[in-house]
PDB file of C-alpha atoms in Angstrom:
ATOM      1  CA  UNK A   1     121.136  -4.109  75.323  1.00 78.00           C
ATOM      2  CA  UNK A   2     123.899  -0.716  74.921  1.00 78.00           C
ATOM      3  CA  UNK A   3     127.109  -2.061  73.335  1.00 82.00           C
ATOM      4  CA  UNK A   4     129.994  -0.337  75.653  1.00 82.00           C
ATOM      5  CA  UNK A   5     131.365   3.398  75.082  1.00 85.00           C
ATOM      6  CA  UNK A   6     135.066   3.903  74.611  1.00 90.00           C
ATOM      7  CA  UNK A   7     136.707   7.382  75.302  1.00 90.00           C
ATOM      8  CA  UNK A   8     136.649   7.981  71.363  1.00 91.00           C
ATOM      9  CA  UNK A   9     133.117   6.584  71.283  1.00 91.00           C
ATOM     10  CA  UNK A  10     132.400   8.993  73.598  1.00 92.00           C
ATOM     11  CA  UNK A  11     134.190  11.666  71.476  1.00 93.00           C
ATOM     12  CA  UNK A  12     131.680  10.969  68.648  1.00 93.00           C
ATOM     13  CA  UNK A  13     128.537  11.075  70.085  1.00 94.00           C
ATOM     14  CA  UNK A  14     129.454  14.240  71.785  1.00 95.00           C
ATOM     15  CA  UNK A  15     129.799  15.485  68.520  1.00 95.00           C
ATOM     16  CA  UNK A  16     126.983  14.253  66.971  1.00 95.00           C
ATOM     17  CA  UNK A  17     124.995  15.250  69.950  1.00 95.00           C
ATOM     18  CA  UNK A  18     126.491  19.175  69.323  1.00 95.00           C
ATOM     19  CA  UNK A  19     125.639  18.681  65.821  1.00 95.00           C
ATOM     20  CA  UNK A  20     121.946  17.639  66.389  1.00 95.00           C
ATOM     21  CA  UNK A  21     121.446  20.458  68.420  1.00 95.00           C
ATOM     22  CA  UNK A  22     122.650  22.948  66.233  1.00 94.00           C
ATOM     23  CA  UNK A  23     120.403  21.450  63.379  1.00 93.00           C
ATOM     24  CA  UNK A  24     117.421  22.247  65.340  1.00 93.00           C
ATOM     25  CA  UNK A  25     118.867  25.588  66.587  1.00 92.00           C
ATOM     26  CA  UNK A  26     119.345  26.297  62.927  1.00 86.00           C
ATOM     27  CA  UNK A  27     115.497  25.087  62.624  1.00 85.00           C
ATOM     28  CA  UNK A  28     113.794  26.890  65.230  1.00 85.00           C
ATOM     29  CA  UNK A  29     115.518  29.989  64.957  1.00 80.00           C
ATOM     30  CA  UNK A  30     118.336  30.003  67.830  1.00 83.00           C
ATOM     31  CA  UNK A  31     120.801  30.834  65.187  1.00 78.00           C
ATOM     32  CA  UNK A  32     123.531  31.910  67.581  1.00 86.00           C
ATOM     33  CA  UNK A  33     123.024  28.857  69.696  1.00 88.00           C
ATOM     34  CA  UNK A  34     123.311  27.284  66.554  1.00 88.00           C
ATOM     35  CA  UNK A  35     126.504  28.548  65.231  1.00 91.00           C
ATOM     36  CA  UNK A  36     128.238  28.190  68.809  1.00 92.00           C
ATOM     37  CA  UNK A  37     127.466  24.400  69.609  1.00 94.00           C
ATOM     38  CA  UNK A  38     127.984  23.593  65.598  1.00 94.00           C
ATOM     39  CA  UNK A  39     131.783  24.917  66.261  1.00 95.00           C
ATOM     40  CA  UNK A  40     131.938  22.575  68.815  1.00 95.00           C
ATOM     41  CA  UNK A  41     130.520  19.705  67.767  1.00 95.00           C
ATOM     42  CA  UNK A  42     132.487  20.117  64.014  1.00 95.00           C
ATOM     43  CA  UNK A  43     135.589  20.848  66.254  1.00 95.00           C
ATOM     44  CA  UNK A  44     135.288  17.583  67.939  1.00 95.00           C
ATOM     45  CA  UNK A  45     134.460  15.808  64.466  1.00 94.00           C
ATOM     46  CA  UNK A  46     137.680  16.462  63.799  1.00 94.00           C
ATOM     47  CA  UNK A  47     139.351  15.276  66.456  1.00 94.00           C
ATOM     48  CA  UNK A  48     137.574  12.000  66.403  1.00 93.00           C
ATOM     49  CA  UNK A  49     138.359  11.639  62.409  1.00 91.00           C
ATOM     50  CA  UNK A  50     142.287  12.826  63.381  1.00 92.00           C
ATOM     51  CA  UNK A  51     142.041   9.588  66.065  1.00 92.00           C
ATOM     52  CA  UNK A  52     140.332   7.246  63.193  1.00 88.00           C
ATOM     53  CA  UNK A  53     142.807   8.436  60.439  1.00 88.00           C
ATOM     54  CA  UNK A  54     145.984   7.426  62.510  1.00 89.00           C
ATOM     55  CA  UNK A  55     144.071   4.216  63.467  1.00 87.00           C
ATOM     56  CA  UNK A  56     144.039   3.866  59.741  1.00 82.00           C
ATOM     57  CA  UNK A  57     147.755   4.290  59.321  1.00 83.00           C
ATOM     58  CA  UNK A  58     149.353   2.181  62.248  1.00 84.00           C
ATOM     59  CA  UNK A  59     147.124  -1.313  60.909  1.00 78.00           C
ATOM     60  CA  UNK A  60     148.357  -0.423  57.417  1.00 68.00           C
ATOM     61  CA  UNK A  61     145.239   1.260  55.716  1.00 71.00           C
ATOM     62  CA  UNK A  62     147.111   3.783  54.228  1.00 75.00           C
ATOM     63  CA  UNK A  63     145.020   4.764  51.502  1.00 71.00           C
ATOM     64  CA  UNK A  64     141.737   4.812  54.131  1.00 73.00           C
ATOM     65  CA  UNK A  65     144.293   6.650  56.321  1.00 81.00           C
ATOM     66  CA  UNK A  66     144.783   9.010  53.946  1.00 83.00           C
ATOM     67  CA  UNK A  67     141.298   9.921  53.286  1.00 80.00           C
ATOM     68  CA  UNK A  68     140.661  10.241  56.629  1.00 84.00           C
ATOM     69  CA  UNK A  69     143.122  12.976  56.920  1.00 88.00           C
ATOM     70  CA  UNK A  70     141.331  14.620  54.294  1.00 87.00           C
ATOM     71  CA  UNK A  71     138.304  13.625  56.621  1.00 87.00           C
ATOM     72  CA  UNK A  72     139.959  15.918  58.925  1.00 90.00           C
ATOM     73  CA  UNK A  73     140.612  18.803  56.897  1.00 90.00           C
ATOM     74  CA  UNK A  74     137.325  18.809  55.632  1.00 89.00           C
ATOM     75  CA  UNK A  75     135.608  18.611  58.529  1.00 92.00           C
ATOM     76  CA  UNK A  76     137.661  21.356  60.263  1.00 93.00           C
ATOM     77  CA  UNK A  77     136.706  23.412  57.613  1.00 92.00           C
ATOM     78  CA  UNK A  78     133.398  22.725  58.044  1.00 92.00           C
ATOM     79  CA  UNK A  79     133.751  24.268  61.326  1.00 93.00           C
ATOM     80  CA  UNK A  80     135.014  28.043  60.123  1.00 92.00           C
ATOM     81  CA  UNK A  81     131.447  28.172  57.813  1.00 92.00           C
ATOM     82  CA  UNK A  82     129.309  27.273  60.821  1.00 92.00           C
ATOM     83  CA  UNK A  83     131.066  29.858  62.541  1.00 92.00           C
ATOM     84  CA  UNK A  84     130.835  32.342  59.879  1.00 91.00           C
ATOM     85  CA  UNK A  85     127.031  31.558  59.650  1.00 89.00           C
ATOM     86  CA  UNK A  86     127.757  30.333  56.039  1.00 90.00           C
ATOM     87  CA  UNK A  87     124.565  28.636  54.865  1.00 90.00           C
ATOM     88  CA  UNK A  88     126.963  25.582  53.258  1.00 90.00           C
ATOM     89  CA  UNK A  89     127.751  25.283  57.268  1.00 91.00           C
ATOM     90  CA  UNK A  90     124.089  24.714  58.263  1.00 92.00           C
ATOM     91  CA  UNK A  91     123.529  22.670  55.366  1.00 93.00           C
ATOM     92  CA  UNK A  92     126.331  20.406  56.765  1.00 93.00           C
ATOM     93  CA  UNK A  93     125.276  20.055  59.744  1.00 94.00           C
ATOM     94  CA  UNK A  94     121.743  18.451  58.653  1.00 94.00           C
ATOM     95  CA  UNK A  95     123.984  16.540  56.838  1.00 94.00           C
ATOM     96  CA  UNK A  96     126.041  15.332  59.151  1.00 93.00           C
ATOM     97  CA  UNK A  97     123.182  15.209  62.065  1.00 94.00           C
ATOM     98  CA  UNK A  98     121.081  12.501  59.671  1.00 95.00           C
ATOM     99  CA  UNK A  99     124.349  10.628  59.344  1.00 94.00           C
ATOM    100  CA  UNK A 100     124.740  10.628  63.072  1.00 93.00           C
ATOM    101  CA  UNK A 101     121.314   9.711  63.497  1.00 94.00           C
ATOM    102  CA  UNK A 102     121.406   6.547  61.118  1.00 94.00           C
ATOM    103  CA  UNK A 103     124.879   5.458  61.892  1.00 93.00           C
ATOM    104  CA  UNK A 104     124.183   6.059  66.234  1.00 93.00           C
ATOM    105  CA  UNK A 105     121.610   3.440  66.117  1.00 94.00           C
ATOM    106  CA  UNK A 106     123.995   0.815  64.590  1.00 94.00           C
ATOM    107  CA  UNK A 107     126.372   0.925  66.524  1.00 92.00           C
ATOM    108  CA  UNK A 108     125.790   1.566  70.119  1.00 93.00           C
ATOM    109  CA  UNK A 109     122.252  -1.142  70.400  1.00 93.00           C
ATOM    110  CA  UNK A 110     123.713  -4.443  70.572  1.00 92.00           C
ATOM    111  CA  UNK A 111     120.707  -5.878  68.773  1.00 93.00           C
ATOM    112  CA  UNK A 112     120.963  -3.452  65.597  1.00 95.00           C
ATOM    113  CA  UNK A 113     124.307  -3.767  65.356  1.00 94.00           C
ATOM    114  CA  UNK A 114     123.895  -7.494  65.713  1.00 94.00           C
ATOM    115  CA  UNK A 115     121.051  -7.870  62.858  1.00 95.00           C
ATOM    116  CA  UNK A 116     123.189  -5.438  60.753  1.00 96.00           C
ATOM    117  CA  UNK A 117     126.324  -7.652  60.724  1.00 96.00           C
ATOM    118  CA  UNK A 118     125.039 -10.773  60.585  1.00 96.00           C
ATOM    119  CA  UNK A 119     122.650 -10.212  57.355  1.00 96.00           C
ATOM    120  CA  UNK A 120     125.794  -8.746  56.078  1.00 97.00           C
ATOM    121  CA  UNK A 121     127.561 -12.490  56.951  1.00 96.00           C
ATOM    122  CA  UNK A 122     124.585 -14.139  55.917  1.00 96.00           C
ATOM    123  CA  UNK A 123     124.199 -12.144  52.386  1.00 96.00           C
ATOM    124  CA  UNK A 124     128.052 -12.523  51.900  1.00 96.00           C
ATOM    125  CA  UNK A 125     127.523 -16.367  52.325  1.00 96.00           C
ATOM    126  CA  UNK A 126     124.857 -16.315  50.008  1.00 95.00           C
ATOM    127  CA  UNK A 127     126.838 -15.100  47.211  1.00 95.00           C
ATOM    128  CA  UNK A 128     129.958 -17.173  47.314  1.00 94.00           C
ATOM    129  CA  UNK A 129     127.737 -20.015  47.626  1.00 93.00           C
ATOM    130  CA  UNK A 130     126.244 -19.264  44.206  1.00 92.00           C
ATOM    131  CA  UNK A 131     130.105 -19.000  42.754  1.00 90.00           C
ATOM    132  CA  UNK A 132     130.288 -22.723  44.272  1.00 89.00           C
ATOM    133  CA  UNK A 133     131.990 -21.687  47.412  1.00 89.00           C
ATOM    134  CA  UNK A 134     130.881 -23.824  50.650  1.00 88.00           C
ATOM    135  CA  UNK A 135     130.882 -20.880  53.613  1.00 92.00           C
ATOM    136  CA  UNK A 136     128.890 -21.288  56.595  1.00 92.00           C
ATOM    137  CA  UNK A 137     128.242 -18.551  59.069  1.00 94.00           C
ATOM    138  CA  UNK A 138     129.289 -18.912  62.917  1.00 93.00           C
ATOM    139  CA  UNK A 139     129.370 -16.746  65.655  1.00 92.00           C
ATOM    140  CA  UNK A 140     131.850 -14.362  66.981  1.00 89.00           C
ATOM    141  CA  UNK A 141     132.719 -13.366  70.345  1.00 87.00           C
ATOM    142  CA  UNK A 142     130.062 -10.759  70.956  1.00 88.00           C
ATOM    143  CA  UNK A 143     127.595 -13.830  70.502  1.00 90.00           C
ATOM    144  CA  UNK A 144     126.761 -12.401  66.690  1.00 93.00           C
ATOM    145  CA  UNK A 145     126.276 -14.721  63.661  1.00 94.00           C
ATOM    146  CA  UNK A 146     128.509 -13.034  61.880  1.00 94.00           C
ATOM    147  CA  UNK A 147     132.022 -14.670  61.318  1.00 94.00           C
ATOM    148  CA  UNK A 148     132.279 -17.125  58.622  1.00 94.00           C
ATOM    149  CA  UNK A 149     134.252 -20.391  57.604  1.00 93.00           C
ATOM    150  CA  UNK A 150     134.910 -21.923  54.944  1.00 90.00           C
ATOM    151  CA  UNK A 151     134.340 -26.079  54.669  1.00 84.00           C
ATOM    152  CA  UNK A 152     138.343 -27.258  55.108  1.00 81.00           C
ATOM    153  CA  UNK A 153     139.831 -25.112  55.665  1.00 83.00           C
ATOM    154  CA  UNK A 154     141.353 -24.442  59.776  1.00 84.00           C
ATOM    155  CA  UNK A 155     139.391 -21.864  61.783  1.00 83.00           C
ATOM    156  CA  UNK A 156     142.205 -19.605  61.729  1.00 82.00           C
ATOM    157  CA  UNK A 157     140.913 -19.104  57.987  1.00 85.00           C
ATOM    158  CA  UNK A 158     137.487 -17.769  59.238  1.00 88.00           C
ATOM    159  CA  UNK A 159     136.563 -14.063  58.835  1.00 91.00           C
ATOM    160  CA  UNK A 160     134.550 -11.858  61.125  1.00 93.00           C
ATOM    161  CA  UNK A 161     132.505  -9.101  59.776  1.00 94.00           C
ATOM    162  CA  UNK A 162     132.621  -5.907  61.802  1.00 91.00           C
ATOM    163  CA  UNK A 163     130.934  -2.634  61.337  1.00 89.00           C
ATOM    164  CA  UNK A 164     133.528  -1.289  58.652  1.00 86.00           C
ATOM    165  CA  UNK A 165     132.298  -4.171  56.404  1.00 89.00           C
ATOM    166  CA  UNK A 166     128.176  -3.408  56.740  1.00 92.00           C
ATOM    167  CA  UNK A 167     128.901   0.115  53.884  1.00 91.00           C
ATOM    168  CA  UNK A 168     126.299   1.671  56.852  1.00 92.00           C
ATOM    169  CA  UNK A 169     129.115   4.585  57.077  1.00 89.00           C
ATOM    170  CA  UNK A 170     129.018   5.115  53.235  1.00 91.00           C
ATOM    171  CA  UNK A 171     125.348   5.046  53.688  1.00 94.00           C
ATOM    172  CA  UNK A 172     124.535   7.305  56.317  1.00 93.00           C
ATOM    173  CA  UNK A 173     126.791   9.628  54.572  1.00 91.00           C
ATOM    174  CA  UNK A 174     125.129   9.557  51.341  1.00 94.00           C
ATOM    175  CA  UNK A 175     121.726  10.261  52.933  1.00 95.00           C
ATOM    176  CA  UNK A 176     122.614  12.816  55.251  1.00 94.00           C
ATOM    177  CA  UNK A 177     123.695  14.056  52.095  1.00 94.00           C
ATOM    178  CA  UNK A 178     120.378  13.953  50.626  1.00 96.00           C
ATOM    179  CA  UNK A 179     118.438  15.355  53.653  1.00 94.00           C
ATOM    180  CA  UNK A 180     120.614  18.128  53.364  1.00 93.00           C
ATOM    181  CA  UNK A 181     119.288  19.349  49.943  1.00 93.00           C
ATOM    182  CA  UNK A 182     116.571  21.382  48.798  1.00 92.00           C
ATOM    183  CA  UNK A 183     114.647  19.023  47.207  1.00 92.00           C
ATOM    184  CA  UNK A 184     111.217  17.881  48.467  1.00 93.00           C
ATOM    185  CA  UNK A 185     110.665  15.341  51.324  1.00 91.00           C
ATOM    186  CA  UNK A 186     108.555  13.657  48.523  1.00 93.00           C
ATOM    187  CA  UNK A 187     111.313  13.169  46.289  1.00 94.00           C
ATOM    188  CA  UNK A 188     114.187  12.588  49.376  1.00 94.00           C
ATOM    189  CA  UNK A 189     113.075   9.756  50.053  1.00 95.00           C
ATOM    190  CA  UNK A 190     112.991   7.350  47.333  1.00 95.00           C
ATOM    191  CA  UNK A 191     116.868   8.679  46.844  1.00 96.00           C
ATOM    192  CA  UNK A 192     117.502   7.894  50.046  1.00 95.00           C
ATOM    193  CA  UNK A 193     116.249   4.192  50.030  1.00 96.00           C
ATOM    194  CA  UNK A 194     117.573   3.948  46.536  1.00 95.00           C
ATOM    195  CA  UNK A 195     121.338   5.001  47.499  1.00 95.00           C
ATOM    196  CA  UNK A 196     121.282   2.544  50.486  1.00 96.00           C
ATOM    197  CA  UNK A 197     119.987  -0.833  48.777  1.00 96.00           C
ATOM    198  CA  UNK A 198     122.874   0.593  45.828  1.00 96.00           C
ATOM    199  CA  UNK A 199     124.988   0.875  48.312  1.00 95.00           C
ATOM    200  CA  UNK A 200     124.420  -1.935  50.536  1.00 96.00           C
ATOM    201  CA  UNK A 201     124.541  -4.246  47.186  1.00 96.00           C
ATOM    202  CA  UNK A 202     128.275  -2.712  46.302  1.00 95.00           C
ATOM    203  CA  UNK A 203     129.292  -3.332  49.897  1.00 95.00           C
ATOM    204  CA  UNK A 204     128.898  -7.016  49.384  1.00 96.00           C
ATOM    205  CA  UNK A 205     130.380  -7.110  46.015  1.00 95.00           C
ATOM    206  CA  UNK A 206     133.233  -6.264  48.474  1.00 95.00           C
ATOM    207  CA  UNK A 207     132.784  -8.750  51.635  1.00 95.00           C
ATOM    208  CA  UNK A 208     132.262 -11.702  49.280  1.00 96.00           C
ATOM    209  CA  UNK A 209     135.563 -10.485  47.407  1.00 95.00           C
ATOM    210  CA  UNK A 210     137.471  -9.959  50.778  1.00 94.00           C
ATOM    211  CA  UNK A 211     135.862 -13.364  52.045  1.00 94.00           C
ATOM    212  CA  UNK A 212     136.331 -15.291  48.096  1.00 93.00           C
ATOM    213  CA  UNK A 213     140.121 -14.364  48.087  1.00 93.00           C
ATOM    214  CA  UNK A 214     140.983 -15.536  51.531  1.00 92.00           C
ATOM    215  CA  UNK A 215     138.522 -18.422  50.988  1.00 90.00           C
ATOM    216  CA  UNK A 216     139.361 -19.359  47.371  1.00 90.00           C
ATOM    217  CA  UNK A 217     143.542 -17.981  47.639  1.00 91.00           C
ATOM    218  CA  UNK A 218     142.653 -15.775  44.283  1.00 93.00           C
ATOM    219  CA  UNK A 219     146.161 -13.726  45.009  1.00 93.00           C
ATOM    220  CA  UNK A 220     148.366 -16.537  46.751  1.00 91.00           C
ATOM    221  CA  UNK A 221     150.619 -15.898  43.761  1.00 91.00           C
ATOM    222  CA  UNK A 222     151.283 -12.264  45.592  1.00 90.00           C
ATOM    223  CA  UNK A 223     153.200 -13.776  48.721  1.00 91.00           C
ATOM    224  CA  UNK A 224     156.194 -11.237  47.424  1.00 91.00           C
ATOM    225  CA  UNK A 225     153.963  -8.199  47.917  1.00 90.00           C
ATOM    226  CA  UNK A 226     152.226  -9.041  50.683  1.00 91.00           C
ATOM    227  CA  UNK A 227     155.872 -10.252  52.649  1.00 91.00           C
ATOM    228  CA  UNK A 228     157.598  -7.077  51.654  1.00 90.00           C
ATOM    229  CA  UNK A 229     154.378  -4.547  52.517  1.00 85.00           C
ATOM    230  CA  UNK A 230     153.187  -6.693  55.841  1.00 86.00           C
ATOM    231  CA  UNK A 231     155.085  -9.581  56.043  1.00 88.00           C
ATOM    232  CA  UNK A 232     152.928 -11.892  55.466  1.00 89.00           C
ATOM    233  CA  UNK A 233     153.967 -14.823  53.754  1.00 91.00           C
ATOM    234  CA  UNK A 234     150.866 -17.801  53.785  1.00 91.00           C
ATOM    235  CA  UNK A 235     149.612 -17.907  50.762  1.00 91.00           C
ATOM    236  CA  UNK A 236     145.925 -17.799  51.778  1.00 91.00           C
ATOM    237  CA  UNK A 237     146.302 -14.867  53.644  1.00 92.00           C
ATOM    238  CA  UNK A 238     148.282 -12.554  51.353  1.00 93.00           C
ATOM    239  CA  UNK A 239     144.919 -13.422  48.985  1.00 94.00           C
ATOM    240  CA  UNK A 240     143.300 -12.319  52.007  1.00 93.00           C
ATOM    241  CA  UNK A 241     145.700  -9.145  52.325  1.00 92.00           C
ATOM    242  CA  UNK A 242     145.723  -8.293  48.771  1.00 94.00           C
ATOM    243  CA  UNK A 243     141.843  -8.379  48.447  1.00 93.00           C
ATOM    244  CA  UNK A 244     141.718  -6.331  51.931  1.00 90.00           C
ATOM    245  CA  UNK A 245     144.527  -3.505  51.987  1.00 87.00           C
ATOM    246  CA  UNK A 246     145.218  -3.213  48.319  1.00 87.00           C
ATOM    247  CA  UNK A 247     141.941  -3.776  46.147  1.00 91.00           C
ATOM    248  CA  UNK A 248     138.534  -3.401  48.416  1.00 90.00           C
ATOM    249  CA  UNK A 249     140.446   0.149  49.384  1.00 83.00           C
ATOM    250  CA  UNK A 250     140.826   1.249  45.850  1.00 86.00           C
ATOM    251  CA  UNK A 251     137.630   0.425  44.740  1.00 90.00           C
ATOM    252  CA  UNK A 252     135.846   1.406  47.587  1.00 88.00           C
ATOM    253  CA  UNK A 253     136.562   4.353  46.112  1.00 86.00           C
ATOM    254  CA  UNK A 254     135.750   4.374  43.090  1.00 92.00           C
ATOM    255  CA  UNK A 255     132.500   3.055  43.640  1.00 93.00           C
ATOM    256  CA  UNK A 256     131.542   5.803  45.939  1.00 92.00           C
ATOM    257  CA  UNK A 257     132.193   8.113  43.100  1.00 93.00           C
ATOM    258  CA  UNK A 258     129.890   6.257  40.284  1.00 95.00           C
ATOM    259  CA  UNK A 259     127.426   6.160  43.253  1.00 95.00           C
ATOM    260  CA  UNK A 260     127.959  10.135  43.549  1.00 94.00           C
ATOM    261  CA  UNK A 261     128.009  10.882  39.746  1.00 94.00           C
ATOM    262  CA  UNK A 262     124.771   8.681  39.268  1.00 94.00           C
ATOM    263  CA  UNK A 263     123.063   9.999  41.716  1.00 94.00           C
ATOM    264  CA  UNK A 264     123.593  13.817  40.939  1.00 93.00           C
ATOM    265  CA  UNK A 265     122.842  12.857  37.510  1.00 93.00           C
ATOM    266  CA  UNK A 266     119.315  12.218  38.876  1.00 93.00           C
ATOM    267  CA  UNK A 267     118.879  14.485  41.543  1.00 94.00           C
ATOM    268  CA  UNK A 268     120.026  17.754  41.017  1.00 93.00           C
ATOM    269  CA  UNK A 269     120.105  19.534  44.261  1.00 94.00           C
ATOM    270  CA  UNK A 270     122.670  17.304  45.389  1.00 94.00           C
ATOM    271  CA  UNK A 271     124.926  19.047  43.128  1.00 93.00           C
ATOM    272  CA  UNK A 272     123.936  22.271  44.042  1.00 93.00           C
ATOM    273  CA  UNK A 273     124.550  21.714  47.189  1.00 92.00           C
ATOM    274  CA  UNK A 274     127.592  20.504  46.998  1.00 91.00           C
ATOM    275  CA  UNK A 275     128.031  23.085  43.686  1.00 92.00           C
ATOM    276  CA  UNK A 276     127.269  25.490  46.484  1.00 89.00           C
ATOM    277  CA  UNK A 277     130.069  23.745  49.003  1.00 90.00           C
ATOM    278  CA  UNK A 278     132.923  23.753  46.771  1.00 90.00           C
ATOM    279  CA  UNK A 279     131.627  27.724  45.499  1.00 90.00           C
ATOM    280  CA  UNK A 280     132.622  28.689  49.168  1.00 89.00           C
ATOM    281  CA  UNK A 281     135.744  26.310  49.564  1.00 88.00           C
ATOM    282  CA  UNK A 282     137.268  28.166  46.368  1.00 89.00           C
ATOM    283  CA  UNK A 283     136.180  32.162  47.472  1.00 88.00           C
ATOM    284  CA  UNK A 284     137.669  30.886  50.739  1.00 85.00           C
ATOM    285  CA  UNK A 285     141.209  29.559  49.502  1.00 85.00           C
ATOM    286  CA  UNK A 286     140.986  32.427  46.509  1.00 87.00           C
ATOM    287  CA  UNK A 287     141.278  35.220  49.474  1.00 85.00           C
ATOM    288  CA  UNK A 288     143.705  33.154  51.854  1.00 79.00           C
ATOM    289  CA  UNK A 289     146.059  32.883  48.239  1.00 80.00           C
ATOM    290  CA  UNK A 290     145.615  36.619  47.834  1.00 74.00           C
ATOM    291  CA  UNK A 291     146.545  37.829  51.057  1.00 67.00           C
ATOM    292  CA  UNK A 292     149.821  36.113  50.748  1.00 61.00           C
TER     293      UNK A 292
END
């Protein structure tokens, strides 16, 4: 039922648990407790992201590694906001508490995890079939139907859909930010559902790009690039590396920024939330520079 939990998973769960307690404390008037537990939660979350960023950098996902390091700084700053009892800190705590409420069941409850990964694999195969390819879904080592194979290609060219391919992190982030706005629940609900569907659809475009690049050898001409960057000379694997480690990483950031711009244009409360956080950061930065 429950998936295995590593030490790093434990760190993540502890941080989210602290944020849940802090959010509840703020909700029920226990401000001092909320600040103390919230500060611990954000500190643990920073450590988790430091480990995650290092993992990206070690596996040559440089762009995501940089984003991870930026996230370390942002979570550390959120910790300072909570300690200083700023409203922006309390609202960020709500946002990431909701994010955790969505992510934790997906990541650690086996049936949910398998169902989501299986759905992404099935929808990716359906999309590629429309483009004229003949992919099939197979079972991975955990027993989930989350591996995509292509007819006529060796098994080693199969591609496994993992947590990072699901889009759940981005979905949880946007839904969490929407939940932290001052919009009414009746207004927040449709925006949350809508952005989840939109991000899921955009994520399918990404998984189709990566799987299609492997199966269709779209970027096999780029062996010179992949040989110098990753030591990969097999044309089909080179095509995969270009799609996964170069194109998709940039496109993910562009897509998420586009989603934020479109969403904030429709939901002014989100723009207000982000604006308040940026104003707080700007004030702190000005004060910090002025002290030098």
